Structure formats: C-alpha cells, structure tokens
Amino acid sequence: MRQKNDNRNETYVTTPLWSDNPSALDLLGFADVTLPISDAVLRDKLDPVTVGIQGDWGSGKTSMLRLLAAELRESPGVVVVETHPWEYDPATDPKATLIAEVLAAVHAEVDKRGGLSTTVRDKFKSLAKRVRVSKAVKLAINTALSGGLPAIADVLGLFNDEAETVPDPTLQGFRQEFKELLAMDELKDIQRVVVLVDDLDRCLPETVIATLEAVKLFLSVPKMAFVMAADRRAVAHAVATKYEPSPQALELGREYLEKIVHIPVPVPALGEADTRAYLALLMLQRHLDDDTALAPYIEHCDERRAAGKADVLKGLSQDGLDGDATDDLQLAAMLAPVLYERLHGNPRKLKRFLNAYWMRATVAGRRGIELQPHALAKLMVLEELEDTAFKAVLGWLREGRLSERLQALEAGQSPDGAGEAVLGALKEWASISPALAETEGLDSYLRLAASLRSQVGAEVGLRADVKELVEALLSQRQAERKGAVRDLPSVPQDARLLAVEYLIKRIRSNPDDQGKLGPAFAKFSEDPDVAQAMVPGLSELSPERIEPALVVSLLPKKNAQPLMRGVVRKWLESERMDAGAAEIARKGLADAASAS
C-alpha cells in the first residue's frame, strides 16, 4: 500500500507489521491438535482431568489455547474460564485468586437463569467467604513481612460478607463444599467447567506453586477440567525451589508436575514445509482485505496436511494475487529453509524476523537505499541470526575490501580475514541466492545497518588520519565536533578531500546527520579546491531529503561560497525541496546575493 508523505513530498511503501500477540487465526494447522484436547476434557471417564500443552517460548501455546476456547464455547453445558496467573496481584493469595475466578464464572453461568434457591445462594456465599478469608490472611502476612500494615478498608472488604459466617472459613474445606455445589440439581446443566491456564511459565516460583496447588488440592472435583499451557522445563524449575537445597530438587519438581498433568500434549514443531506455509500465509495476510479472503489459502494448507502431504503449499492458487503478493510468496520460499534451520520453526520468532525485515526495508527506502527484497532478506538473515559473521562483513567494509571478499566467498573460496569460527557460517550464508558482491547500494546499506546497531563504523574504508577526523566530526559530543571544525584548516588538504567525500556519502544514507555535519561542510567549503570537490556529491543528494540545517550552514549571510550557492540553487530549482528548507534556501540566496 503506497501513501503520500507530505513532509518528504514522495511516496513510500507502508511498513507491514505483524502483532507479536497470539493469533486468532489458525495459520499453523493447530486445530488438528486442539480437537483431541477438547474431546479429552469433555470425556466423562477422564473427569476431572488436567492437560498440559507444553512448548518453548513463542511456539504457539497461547494460540492453541485460543483455538481450544473457541471450540469449547460451542459445546453446550461447558463453562470456559481463561486465566493468566502472571497477572495476579502478588500481594494476595494466588490460590485464592484462581479459585475466585472459577467461582465467579460458575456463578455468572447459573445466575443467567435467575430464581436460584436459597440453598444454592448460600453455598456460593459460603465459598466466596472462604476465598476472601484466604486473601485477607495472605495480605496480612505479606504486609507484616514487609514491615507495614494492611489498610483497614482492605481487610474489612475482604472479610465483609453481609455478616455471614461459616464454620472454619478457610480454603481447607473448600474442595468438599465446591464439589457439593457442582453436584446440585440446579447446576445439572453445567456439564464441564474448563479452566485454561496461560503464562504459567512467566510467573515467579511462588505463584507457579500456588496455582498448581489450587488445581490439585481445591478444584480437582467432578465436572472440572484444566488445560495449562507452559514451558514444562520452566515450571519444573519453579517447583524445584520448593525442594531446595535437596540435590534431587529438579527431579522432584518434574515428578510433582507429572502428578498434576495427566495428559501432556507437546506443541507441534514446524517442519521446513510448514515454516514456508506459515511465512507465506503471513505474507498473504498483508495483501488481502480481511481474514475471510485468507480463509481459502488456510483451507488449502489444512487439506494438504490432512492428506499427509509434505508440501502443504503445493498447488496453492495464485489467481487474483498481484505482483507484490506473488513476489512475497517467492520471498517466503527463499527464507523458509534458512529460518527453519536457525529459528527451529518457532512462530513468534518468525514473525519477529519479518517485522525486523520490513522495518529495515522501510528505513532503507527512506534513506534512498534501494535493494531488491531478496538481497535485503539475505542481509537480514546474516545480521539477525549470525551476529559474529555479520560483524566480520562489516570489518571487510571498514577495510575497503567488501566486494573482493564477497566475490571470493560466493565463489566457494575462503577469503582472507575470515576466522575459522565464522567461515562456515559465512560460506553457508553466501550460498543463499542472490549473490551480493556486485549489488549496488550494498555499502550504503551496511553503513545504515551498522549505525542502527550502534556500530557506526564511520571510519569505513578510510586511512587512519582521515578516520580520526571523521570520527571527531561525527562525535555525539558537540564540543568535540566544534573542536574538529575549528582545526580543519590545519588538516592536510588531501585528508580533507577524503573526509568530505565520505561525509557526503554518509548523509545520503543518514540524512539526520545533516544538522551535525552542517558546520563542517561550511568550513570545508572555505577552501575553493575542496568546495569544487564537494559540488558533484552535494548536487546528487535528493532535494526532498535536504534539511533546513544544512541549507543554513551552506548559505551564511556573508561571504557565502559561490559554488555552494549554486548547489542550493539547483536543489531549489528542482521544486522538490521540503517547504521549510525551500523557504530558508530562497531567503539565504537573496541575502547572499545582496551581501556580494
């Protein structure tokens, strides 16, 4: 989608981004797994039951829970409770918080019918009283341990129950009373209460243990089912803290978890073909109007999976897709093998890579760096997934030998300057299409990438004395920049010529540096020979990217260098300058003319 940028007077491609949150769409074929889970939690013979959806960070556990919730809500007589212990208030009892959520959901379901008997209402009140007492006790203990006192209103609010009292108002008697509630005739329409527990592996050990205790000790009664999505290793480590300093603490933690989770269900790992399909569907998502338009493509992949086909994208119709969409499908095919191997088919990591790619593409485009999508994607693979190798490539650029060494690498040779530790990664990366050694704009892109990684490398390709000068002129410290500008006349002319040539290239890919470098350009232009050398580079800058600060520096009111006036006049005559910069240019040229 192209939009107009009024500030730059140009068009650019709107950056497509994917939410890092779990998707409501099943782009991964997870319904094949959630349907058996739904069947398990609804089976009478498995009542009560706890299912554990197990997988690494970003593997799709929450997406599976969302699909499962949607399926279960279509079943009559099923109450679905979605809970996130990670969000619980740490000042109160996590056990009581989970229990309160379940109790509230059941109460809301039966309350829809109205006309509840006094017996049922009293049972709900009694159970609620137990929860409030547990919360109050925990709050009092926590505040006492921290050296404070709980607010009177907080404690009274937790205990207040319209003066109702129950014998032993603690959670110890909750399980039996809760079991009696669910067995009452007025709740016979409730066939199952399914609690979906997410983000357990993000909790502190105390909350993890309390949540598991709530499931095991207080809520595991007939009609109850639990589905907990978590990284099994992280939960086992959290439970292990309960047994420390025993040397068997971790093993005991694993055993504890196994006693609670009756049916472990691992999240399916994406193979290379599914990785490609997932990337393709994400790409298509940005070209289609809505989820309905994407549905046929999802169905095609699902049907291929159900038929046991390895390549789920094979035969996908591209009718009606524009050129950009088909290009994106090719990009997905190019990225899939590399990202599958490096990211192990992790859906969240795949989305994060695509987001990084599209953000970089947009920034590069705004900086006037035009790279083909496949070339940019190949560079992003190296930067995002092979940090050490990427730094080696930046080193080649710094030495002025980038093209030479890339050519050797792409010819299957071992270039000088590549350590054994990274040579294997570089050779594997170089085998990815396309070849980059002769790619136009590669230098500018790598400088941009280095600056965005806080590895500016302003000295790229420069000899030592010029490198020192350039670094000073680009310093983040204004005093250092001013000192370097002041000392420019004493710098040998050949060094100034090399420095200004580099700096003009620099602002082509980093326009934001114009304000920082403006005073240096003004000082450089005082030497007629250097000014003459500056003209071609400055003239080739895109007028729409010229900042007012650079214009101000090149057009002082007195003694403006005629060659610089010519450059600014050329920018102005293009009629493509930003309105603010153009106004300053007109005024500056008029002032310079009157002063001459």
Coordinates of C-alpha atoms in Angstrom, one line a residue:
M1 CA 0.0 0.0 0.0
R2 CA 1.5 3.3 -1.0
Q3 CA 0.9 6.5 0.9
K4 CA 1.9 10.1 0.3
N5 CA 4.4 11.6 2.8
D6 CA 3.7 15.4 2.8
N7 CA 6.9 16.2 4.7
R8 CA 9.1 14.5 2.1
N9 CA 6.9 15.0 -1.0
E10 CA 7.4 11.4 -2.0
T11 CA 5.6 8.0 -2.0
Y12 CA 6.8 5.1 0.1
V13 CA 5.5 1.6 0.9
T14 CA 3.6 1.4 4.2
T15 CA 5.5 -0.9 6.6
P16 CA 3.6 -4.2 7.1
L17 CA 3.9 -5.4 10.6
W18 CA 2.6 -8.4 12.4
S19 CA 1.4 -8.3 16.0
D20 CA 3.6 -10.2 18.5
N21 CA 0.4 -11.3 20.3
P22 CA -1.0 -14.8 19.7
S23 CA -3.1 -15.0 16.5
A24 CA -6.8 -15.7 16.5
L25 CA -6.4 -17.3 13.1
D26 CA -5.1 -20.9 12.8
L27 CA -2.2 -20.4 10.4
L28 CA -0.3 -23.3 11.8
G29 CA -2.8 -26.2 11.5
F30 CA -3.1 -26.5 15.3
A31 CA -6.8 -27.4 15.1
D32 CA -5.7 -30.9 14.4
V33 CA -4.3 -30.9 18.0
T34 CA -6.8 -28.9 19.8
L35 CA -9.8 -31.0 18.7
P36 CA -8.4 -34.1 20.6
I37 CA -7.7 -32.0 23.6
S38 CA -11.3 -30.7 23.5
D39 CA -12.5 -34.3 23.3
A40 CA -10.3 -35.3 26.3
V41 CA -11.5 -32.6 28.6
L42 CA -15.2 -33.4 27.9
R43 CA -14.9 -37.2 28.4
D44 CA -16.8 -38.4 31.5
K45 CA -14.2 -41.2 32.1
L46 CA -11.5 -38.6 32.4
D47 CA -13.4 -36.4 34.9
P48 CA -11.6 -34.5 36.4
V49 CA -8.6 -34.1 34.1
T50 CA -5.6 -31.9 33.6
V51 CA -4.0 -31.4 30.2
G52 CA -0.6 -29.8 29.8
I53 CA 0.2 -28.0 26.5
Q54 CA 3.9 -28.0 26.5
G55 CA 6.3 -26.0 24.3
D56 CA 9.0 -23.4 24.2
W57 CA 8.5 -19.6 24.2
G58 CA 6.8 -18.5 21.1
S59 CA 5.9 -22.0 19.9
G60 CA 2.2 -21.3 19.8
K61 CA 0.8 -22.4 23.1
T62 CA -1.4 -19.4 23.6
S63 CA -2.7 -19.7 20.0
M64 CA -3.7 -23.3 20.8
L65 CA -5.5 -22.2 23.9
R66 CA -7.5 -19.6 22.0
L67 CA -8.5 -22.2 19.4
L68 CA -9.5 -24.6 22.2
A69 CA -11.5 -21.9 23.9
A70 CA -13.4 -21.2 20.7
E71 CA -14.2 -24.9 20.2
L72 CA -15.3 -25.5 23.8
R73 CA -17.6 -22.5 23.8
E74 CA -19.6 -24.1 21.0
S75 CA -20.3 -27.1 23.3
P76 CA -23.5 -26.9 25.3
G77 CA -23.1 -27.0 29.1
V78 CA -19.4 -26.0 29.1
V79 CA -18.2 -23.1 31.1
V80 CA -14.8 -21.8 29.9
V81 CA -12.6 -19.9 32.3
E82 CA -9.5 -18.2 30.8
T83 CA -6.9 -17.2 33.4
H84 CA -3.4 -15.7 33.5
P85 CA -1.6 -16.2 36.8
W86 CA 1.2 -14.0 35.6
E87 CA -1.3 -11.0 36.0
Y88 CA -2.3 -11.9 39.6
D89 CA -1.8 -9.4 42.3
P90 CA 1.3 -10.7 44.2
A91 CA 0.0 -9.2 47.5
T92 CA -2.9 -11.6 47.7
D93 CA -3.0 -15.4 47.6
P94 CA -2.6 -16.7 44.0
K95 CA -4.6 -19.9 45.0
A96 CA -7.5 -17.8 46.2
T97 CA -7.4 -15.6 43.0
L98 CA -7.6 -18.6 40.7
I99 CA -10.4 -20.2 42.8
A100 CA -12.3 -16.8 42.9
E101 CA -12.1 -16.6 39.0
V102 CA -13.6 -20.1 38.7
L103 CA -16.2 -19.5 41.3
A104 CA -17.2 -16.2 39.6
A105 CA -17.5 -17.9 36.2
V106 CA -19.7 -20.6 37.5
H107 CA -21.9 -18.1 39.5
A108 CA -22.3 -16.0 36.3
E109 CA -23.4 -19.0 34.3
V110 CA -26.1 -20.1 36.8
D111 CA -27.1 -16.6 37.6
K112 CA -28.3 -16.2 34.0
R113 CA -31.2 -18.4 34.8
G114 CA -32.3 -16.5 37.8
G115 CA -34.6 -17.8 40.6
L116 CA -31.8 -19.7 42.4
S117 CA -32.8 -21.4 45.6
T118 CA -31.7 -20.1 48.9
T119 CA -29.5 -23.3 49.3
V120 CA -27.6 -22.6 46.2
R121 CA -27.1 -18.9 47.0
D122 CA -25.9 -19.8 50.5
K123 CA -23.4 -22.3 49.1
F124 CA -22.0 -19.6 46.8
K125 CA -21.8 -17.2 49.7
S126 CA -20.0 -19.7 51.9
L127 CA -17.4 -20.5 49.2
A128 CA -16.9 -16.8 48.5
K129 CA -16.3 -16.2 52.2
R130 CA -13.6 -18.8 52.3
V131 CA -11.8 -17.2 49.3
R132 CA -12.0 -13.7 51.0
V133 CA -10.6 -15.1 54.2
S134 CA -7.7 -16.7 52.4
K135 CA -6.9 -13.4 50.6
A136 CA -7.1 -11.4 53.8
V137 CA -4.7 -13.7 55.6
K138 CA -2.2 -13.7 52.8
L139 CA -2.4 -9.9 52.6
A140 CA -1.9 -9.5 56.3
I141 CA 1.1 -11.9 56.2
N142 CA 2.7 -10.1 53.2
T143 CA 2.3 -6.6 54.6
A144 CA 3.6 -7.7 58.0
L145 CA 6.7 -9.3 56.4
S146 CA 7.4 -6.1 54.5
G147 CA 7.2 -4.1 57.8
G148 CA 3.8 -2.4 57.0
L149 CA 0.2 -2.9 58.0
P150 CA -2.6 -3.7 55.6
A151 CA -5.2 -0.9 55.1
I152 CA -8.2 -1.4 57.4
A153 CA -10.6 -1.0 54.5
D154 CA -8.8 -3.7 52.5
V155 CA -9.0 -6.2 55.3
L156 CA -12.6 -5.4 56.2
G157 CA -13.6 -5.5 52.5
L158 CA -12.1 -9.0 52.2
F159 CA -13.9 -10.3 55.3
N160 CA -17.2 -8.5 54.8
D161 CA -19.9 -10.8 53.7
E162 CA -23.1 -9.3 54.9
A163 CA -22.3 -10.6 58.4
E164 CA -22.5 -14.2 57.1
T165 CA -20.3 -16.7 58.8
V166 CA -19.3 -20.3 58.1
P167 CA -17.6 -22.8 60.3
D168 CA -13.9 -23.0 59.6
P169 CA -13.9 -20.1 57.0
T170 CA -10.7 -21.2 55.3
L171 CA -9.8 -22.9 52.0
Q172 CA -9.3 -26.2 53.8
G173 CA -13.0 -27.1 53.5
F174 CA -13.4 -25.5 50.0
R175 CA -12.9 -28.6 47.9
Q176 CA -15.7 -30.6 49.5
E177 CA -18.1 -27.7 49.5
F178 CA -17.3 -26.9 45.9
K179 CA -17.9 -30.5 44.9
E180 CA -21.3 -30.4 46.6
L181 CA -22.1 -27.1 44.7
L182 CA -21.4 -28.6 41.3
A183 CA -23.4 -31.7 42.1
M184 CA -26.6 -29.7 43.0
D185 CA -29.6 -30.2 40.7
E186 CA -29.7 -26.5 39.8
L187 CA -26.3 -26.9 38.2
K188 CA -27.0 -30.1 36.3
D189 CA -26.9 -28.2 33.0
I190 CA -23.3 -27.5 33.6
Q191 CA -21.5 -30.5 32.1
R192 CA -18.0 -29.3 32.5
V193 CA -16.0 -26.3 33.8
V194 CA -12.8 -26.0 31.8
V195 CA -10.1 -23.8 33.2
L196 CA -7.5 -22.6 30.6
V197 CA -4.3 -21.5 32.4
D198 CA -1.8 -19.5 30.3
D199 CA 1.5 -17.8 31.0
L200 CA 2.3 -20.1 34.0
D201 CA 6.0 -20.3 32.9
R202 CA 6.2 -16.5 33.2
C203 CA 5.3 -16.5 36.9
L204 CA 7.5 -16.3 39.9
P205 CA 8.0 -19.7 41.7
E206 CA 5.6 -18.8 44.5
T207 CA 2.8 -18.2 42.0
V208 CA 3.6 -21.3 40.0
I209 CA 3.4 -23.5 43.1
A210 CA 0.2 -21.8 44.4
T211 CA -1.5 -22.2 41.0
L212 CA -0.7 -25.9 40.8
E213 CA -1.8 -26.4 44.4
A214 CA -5.1 -24.7 43.7
V215 CA -5.7 -27.1 40.8
K216 CA -4.6 -30.2 42.7
L217 CA -5.9 -29.5 46.2
F218 CA -9.0 -27.3 45.8
L219 CA -10.5 -27.5 42.3
S220 CA -10.0 -31.1 41.1
V221 CA -13.5 -32.3 41.6
P222 CA -16.0 -33.9 39.2
K223 CA -17.1 -31.7 36.3
M224 CA -13.7 -29.8 36.4
A225 CA -11.0 -29.9 33.7
F226 CA -7.8 -27.9 33.3
V227 CA -5.6 -27.1 30.4
M228 CA -2.3 -25.5 31.3
A229 CA 0.0 -24.0 28.6
A230 CA 3.6 -23.6 29.7
D231 CA 7.2 -24.5 29.1
R232 CA 7.5 -27.7 31.2
R233 CA 11.1 -27.1 32.0
A234 CA 10.4 -23.6 33.4
V235 CA 7.6 -24.8 35.6
A236 CA 9.6 -27.8 36.8
H237 CA 12.5 -25.4 37.8
A238 CA 10.0 -23.2 39.6
V239 CA 8.5 -26.1 41.6
A240 CA 12.1 -27.3 42.3
T241 CA 12.6 -24.2 44.6
K242 CA 10.2 -25.8 47.0
Y243 CA 12.6 -28.7 47.5
E244 CA 15.9 -26.9 47.6
P245 CA 18.6 -27.4 48.8
S246 CA 18.0 -31.1 48.1
P247 CA 20.2 -32.3 45.2
Q248 CA 17.1 -34.0 43.8
A249 CA 15.1 -30.8 43.8
L250 CA 14.8 -30.6 40.0
E251 CA 13.8 -34.2 39.7
L252 CA 11.2 -33.8 42.5
G253 CA 9.9 -30.7 40.6
R254 CA 9.4 -32.8 37.5
E255 CA 7.7 -35.6 39.4
Y256 CA 5.4 -33.1 41.1
L257 CA 4.3 -31.7 37.7
E258 CA 3.8 -35.1 36.3
K259 CA 1.4 -36.0 39.2
I260 CA -0.7 -33.0 38.3
V261 CA -0.7 -33.1 34.5
H262 CA -2.5 -36.3 33.4
I263 CA -2.2 -35.8 29.6
P264 CA 0.9 -34.0 28.3
V265 CA 0.5 -32.5 24.7
P266 CA 3.6 -31.1 23.1
V267 CA 3.1 -28.2 20.7
P268 CA 3.8 -29.4 17.2
A269 CA 7.2 -28.2 15.9
L270 CA 7.0 -26.7 12.4
G271 CA 9.0 -28.5 9.8
E272 CA 10.5 -26.7 6.8
A273 CA 7.4 -27.1 4.7
D274 CA 5.1 -25.8 7.5
T275 CA 7.6 -22.9 8.1
R276 CA 7.3 -21.9 4.5
A277 CA 3.5 -22.2 4.6
Y278 CA 3.3 -20.1 7.8
L279 CA 5.6 -17.4 6.2
A280 CA 3.5 -17.5 3.0
L281 CA 0.2 -17.1 4.9
L282 CA 1.6 -14.2 6.9
M283 CA 2.8 -12.5 3.7
L284 CA -0.6 -13.1 2.0
Q285 CA -2.3 -11.6 5.1
R286 CA -1.0 -8.2 4.3
H287 CA -2.2 -8.3 0.7
L288 CA -5.8 -9.5 1.3
D289 CA -8.6 -7.3 2.6
D290 CA -9.7 -9.5 5.5
D291 CA -9.5 -12.9 7.2
T292 CA -12.3 -14.2 5.0
A293 CA -10.2 -13.6 1.9
L294 CA -7.3 -15.5 3.6
A295 CA -9.6 -18.5 4.5
P296 CA -9.2 -20.4 1.2
Y297 CA -5.4 -20.4 1.5
I298 CA -5.6 -21.7 5.0
E299 CA -8.0 -24.4 4.0
H300 CA -5.7 -25.4 1.2
C301 CA -2.9 -26.0 3.6
D302 CA -5.1 -27.8 6.1
E303 CA -6.4 -30.1 3.4
R304 CA -2.9 -30.9 2.3
R305 CA -1.9 -31.7 5.9
A306 CA -4.9 -33.9 6.4
A307 CA -4.0 -35.8 3.3
G308 CA -0.5 -36.4 4.7
K309 CA 1.2 -34.3 2.0
A310 CA 4.7 -32.9 2.9
D311 CA 4.5 -29.7 0.8
V312 CA 1.3 -28.1 2.1
L313 CA 1.7 -25.1 -0.2
K314 CA 1.9 -27.2 -3.4
G315 CA -0.9 -26.3 -5.8
L316 CA -1.8 -23.1 -4.0
S317 CA -3.8 -21.0 -6.4
Q318 CA -2.3 -17.5 -7.1
D319 CA -5.2 -16.3 -9.2
G320 CA -6.2 -12.8 -8.3
L321 CA -2.9 -12.0 -6.5
D322 CA -1.0 -9.0 -7.6
G323 CA 2.7 -9.0 -8.5
D324 CA 3.7 -7.8 -5.0
A325 CA 1.9 -10.7 -3.4
T326 CA 3.5 -13.3 -5.7
D327 CA 6.9 -11.7 -5.0
D328 CA 6.2 -12.1 -1.3
L329 CA 5.4 -15.8 -1.8
Q330 CA 8.8 -16.2 -3.5
L331 CA 10.4 -14.4 -0.7
A332 CA 8.8 -16.8 1.8
A333 CA 10.1 -19.7 -0.2
M334 CA 13.6 -18.2 -0.1
L335 CA 13.6 -17.5 3.6
A336 CA 11.9 -20.8 4.8
P337 CA 14.9 -23.1 4.7
V338 CA 17.2 -20.7 6.4
L339 CA 14.8 -19.5 9.1
Y340 CA 13.6 -23.1 9.7
E341 CA 17.2 -24.2 10.5
R342 CA 18.1 -21.1 12.6
L343 CA 14.7 -20.5 14.3
H344 CA 13.6 -24.1 14.5
G345 CA 10.1 -23.2 13.2
N346 CA 9.2 -21.0 16.2
P347 CA 6.2 -19.0 15.0
R348 CA 6.8 -16.0 17.2
K349 CA 10.5 -15.8 16.2
L350 CA 9.4 -16.0 12.6
K351 CA 7.1 -13.1 13.0
R352 CA 9.7 -11.1 14.8
F353 CA 12.1 -11.7 11.9
L354 CA 9.6 -10.5 9.4
N355 CA 8.9 -7.4 11.5
A356 CA 12.6 -6.6 11.6
Y357 CA 12.9 -7.2 7.9
W358 CA 10.0 -4.8 6.9
M359 CA 11.1 -2.1 9.3
R360 CA 14.6 -2.2 7.9
A361 CA 13.3 -2.2 4.3
T362 CA 11.2 0.9 5.1
V363 CA 14.1 2.7 6.8
A364 CA 16.5 1.9 4.0
G365 CA 14.0 3.1 1.4
R366 CA 13.5 6.3 3.3
R367 CA 17.3 6.8 3.2
G368 CA 17.4 6.3 -0.5
I369 CA 18.9 2.8 -0.4
E370 CA 17.2 0.6 -2.9
L371 CA 17.8 -3.1 -2.5
Q372 CA 15.9 -6.0 -4.0
P373 CA 13.8 -7.8 -1.4
H374 CA 15.7 -11.0 -1.7
A375 CA 19.0 -9.2 -1.3
L376 CA 17.8 -7.3 1.8
A377 CA 16.3 -10.5 3.3
K378 CA 19.7 -12.3 2.8
L379 CA 21.5 -9.5 4.6
M380 CA 18.9 -9.5 7.4
V381 CA 19.4 -13.3 7.9
L382 CA 23.1 -12.6 8.5
E383 CA 22.5 -9.7 10.8
E384 CA 19.8 -11.2 12.8
L385 CA 21.0 -14.8 13.0
E386 CA 24.8 -14.8 12.6
D387 CA 26.0 -11.8 14.6
T388 CA 29.6 -12.7 14.6
A389 CA 29.7 -13.3 10.9
F390 CA 27.8 -10.0 10.3
K391 CA 30.5 -8.2 12.2
A392 CA 33.1 -9.8 10.1
V393 CA 31.4 -8.5 6.9
L394 CA 31.3 -5.0 8.5
G395 CA 35.0 -5.4 9.1
W396 CA 35.6 -6.1 5.4
L397 CA 33.7 -2.9 4.6
R398 CA 35.8 -1.0 7.1
E399 CA 38.9 -2.3 5.3
G400 CA 37.6 -1.4 1.9
R401 CA 37.7 -5.0 0.7
L402 CA 34.0 -5.9 0.9
S403 CA 33.4 -6.7 -2.8
E404 CA 36.6 -8.6 -3.2
R405 CA 36.0 -10.9 -0.2
L406 CA 32.3 -11.4 -1.0
Q407 CA 33.3 -12.5 -4.5
A408 CA 35.7 -15.0 -3.1
L409 CA 33.1 -16.2 -0.6
E410 CA 30.5 -16.6 -3.3
A411 CA 33.0 -18.5 -5.5
G412 CA 33.3 -21.1 -2.7
Q413 CA 36.7 -19.8 -1.6
S414 CA 37.9 -18.9 1.9
P415 CA 38.5 -15.1 1.8
D416 CA 41.3 -13.6 3.9
G417 CA 40.3 -12.0 7.1
A418 CA 37.5 -14.6 7.9
G419 CA 38.3 -16.5 11.1
E420 CA 37.6 -20.2 11.2
A421 CA 34.8 -19.7 13.8
V422 CA 32.7 -17.7 11.3
L423 CA 33.9 -19.1 8.0
G424 CA 31.4 -22.0 8.0
A425 CA 28.5 -19.7 8.7
L426 CA 29.7 -17.2 6.0
K427 CA 30.0 -19.9 3.4
E428 CA 26.6 -21.3 4.1
W429 CA 25.1 -17.8 4.1
A430 CA 26.9 -17.0 0.8
S431 CA 25.2 -20.0 -0.9
I432 CA 21.8 -18.3 -0.4
S433 CA 20.5 -16.6 -3.5
P434 CA 21.1 -13.9 -4.7
A435 CA 24.9 -13.1 -4.9
L436 CA 25.7 -9.8 -3.3
A437 CA 29.3 -8.9 -4.3
E438 CA 28.2 -6.6 -7.2
T439 CA 25.0 -5.3 -5.6
E440 CA 24.6 -1.6 -5.9
G441 CA 24.0 0.2 -2.7
L442 CA 25.4 -2.6 -0.6
D443 CA 28.0 -0.3 1.1
S444 CA 25.4 2.3 2.0
Y445 CA 23.0 -0.3 3.4
L446 CA 25.7 -1.9 5.6
R447 CA 26.6 1.5 7.0
L448 CA 23.0 2.1 7.8
A449 CA 22.8 -1.4 9.4
A450 CA 25.9 -0.7 11.5
S451 CA 24.5 2.7 12.7
L452 CA 21.2 1.1 13.7
R453 CA 23.2 -1.5 15.7
S454 CA 25.2 1.3 17.4
Q455 CA 28.2 0.1 15.4
V456 CA 28.6 3.2 13.4
G457 CA 31.9 2.5 11.8
A458 CA 32.2 6.0 10.4
E459 CA 35.8 5.2 9.5
V460 CA 34.8 2.6 6.9
G461 CA 37.4 2.4 4.1
L462 CA 39.4 5.4 5.4
R463 CA 43.0 5.7 6.3
A464 CA 43.9 6.3 9.9
D465 CA 44.3 10.1 9.9
V466 CA 41.0 10.5 7.9
K467 CA 39.3 8.0 10.1
E468 CA 40.2 10.1 13.2
L469 CA 39.0 13.3 11.6
V470 CA 35.6 11.8 10.5
E471 CA 35.0 10.3 13.9
A472 CA 35.6 13.6 15.6
L473 CA 33.2 15.4 13.1
L474 CA 30.5 12.7 13.8
S475 CA 31.0 12.7 17.6
Q476 CA 28.0 12.7 19.8
R477 CA 29.7 15.4 21.9
Q478 CA 29.2 18.9 20.5
A479 CA 32.4 20.2 22.0
E480 CA 34.4 17.6 20.2
R481 CA 32.7 18.4 16.9
K482 CA 33.3 22.1 17.3
G483 CA 37.0 21.5 18.0
A484 CA 37.3 19.3 14.9
V485 CA 35.7 22.0 12.8
R486 CA 37.9 24.7 14.2
D487 CA 41.0 22.7 13.4
L488 CA 40.0 21.8 9.9
P489 CA 42.2 24.5 8.2
S490 CA 45.3 22.8 9.7
V491 CA 44.4 19.4 8.3
P492 CA 46.2 18.5 5.1
Q493 CA 44.1 19.1 2.0
D494 CA 44.2 15.5 0.8
A495 CA 42.8 14.3 4.1
R496 CA 40.0 17.0 4.0
L497 CA 39.1 15.8 0.4
L498 CA 38.8 12.2 1.5
A499 CA 36.8 13.1 4.6
V500 CA 34.3 15.4 2.8
E501 CA 33.8 12.7 0.1
Y502 CA 32.9 10.2 2.8
L503 CA 30.7 12.5 4.8
I504 CA 28.6 13.4 1.7
K505 CA 28.1 9.7 1.1
R506 CA 27.2 9.4 4.8
I507 CA 24.4 11.9 4.7
R508 CA 23.0 10.2 1.6
S509 CA 22.1 7.2 3.8
N510 CA 21.8 9.1 7.1
P511 CA 20.0 12.4 6.4
D512 CA 19.6 13.0 10.1
D513 CA 23.3 13.7 10.3
Q514 CA 22.9 16.9 8.2
G515 CA 22.5 19.2 11.2
K516 CA 25.5 17.6 12.9
L517 CA 27.7 18.0 9.8
G518 CA 26.5 21.3 8.5
P519 CA 29.2 23.4 10.3
A520 CA 31.9 21.1 8.9
F521 CA 30.6 21.4 5.4
A522 CA 30.6 25.2 5.8
K523 CA 34.2 25.1 6.9
F524 CA 35.2 22.6 4.2
S525 CA 33.7 24.9 1.5
E526 CA 36.0 27.8 2.5
D527 CA 38.8 26.1 0.6
P528 CA 37.9 26.6 -3.2
D529 CA 39.5 23.3 -4.2
V530 CA 37.6 21.3 -1.5
A531 CA 34.4 23.2 -2.4
Q532 CA 34.9 22.2 -6.1
A533 CA 35.2 18.6 -5.0
M534 CA 32.0 18.9 -2.9
V535 CA 29.8 20.1 -5.7
P536 CA 29.1 16.8 -7.5
G537 CA 28.3 14.8 -4.3
L538 CA 26.1 17.5 -2.9
S539 CA 24.3 18.0 -6.2
E540 CA 23.4 14.4 -6.3
L541 CA 21.6 14.5 -3.0
S542 CA 17.8 14.1 -3.2
P543 CA 16.4 17.6 -2.8
E544 CA 13.4 16.3 -0.8
R545 CA 15.9 14.9 1.8
I546 CA 17.7 18.2 2.4
E547 CA 17.2 19.5 5.9
P548 CA 17.0 23.2 6.7
A549 CA 20.1 22.9 9.0
L550 CA 22.3 22.0 6.0
V551 CA 21.0 24.9 3.9
V552 CA 21.7 27.3 6.8
S553 CA 25.2 26.1 7.1
L554 CA 26.0 26.4 3.3
L555 CA 24.4 29.9 3.0
P556 CA 25.8 32.2 5.6
K557 CA 24.7 35.8 5.2
K558 CA 28.2 37.0 4.4
N559 CA 30.9 35.6 2.2
A560 CA 28.8 32.6 1.0
Q561 CA 30.9 30.3 -1.2
P562 CA 29.6 30.8 -4.8
L563 CA 29.9 27.1 -5.5
M564 CA 27.7 26.3 -2.5
R565 CA 25.1 28.9 -3.7
G566 CA 25.0 27.1 -7.0
V567 CA 24.3 23.7 -5.3
V568 CA 21.5 25.2 -3.1
R569 CA 20.0 26.9 -6.2
K570 CA 20.0 23.6 -8.0
W571 CA 18.1 22.0 -5.1
L572 CA 15.6 24.8 -5.1
E573 CA 15.0 24.8 -8.8
S574 CA 14.1 21.1 -8.6
E575 CA 10.9 22.2 -6.8
R576 CA 11.2 19.0 -4.7
M577 CA 12.6 20.6 -1.5
D578 CA 10.7 20.4 1.8
A579 CA 8.7 23.7 2.2
G580 CA 10.7 24.8 5.2
A581 CA 14.1 24.1 3.7
A582 CA 13.0 25.8 0.4
E583 CA 11.9 28.9 2.3
I584 CA 15.3 29.1 4.0
A585 CA 17.1 28.5 0.7
R586 CA 15.3 31.4 -1.0
K587 CA 16.0 33.8 1.8
G588 CA 19.6 32.7 2.1
L589 CA 20.3 33.1 -1.6
A590 CA 18.7 36.5 -1.5
D591 CA 20.8 37.5 1.5
A592 CA 24.0 36.2 -0.1
A593 CA 23.3 38.0 -3.3
S594 CA 22.7 41.3 -1.6
A595 CA 25.9 40.9 0.5
S596 CA 28.1 40.2 -2.5

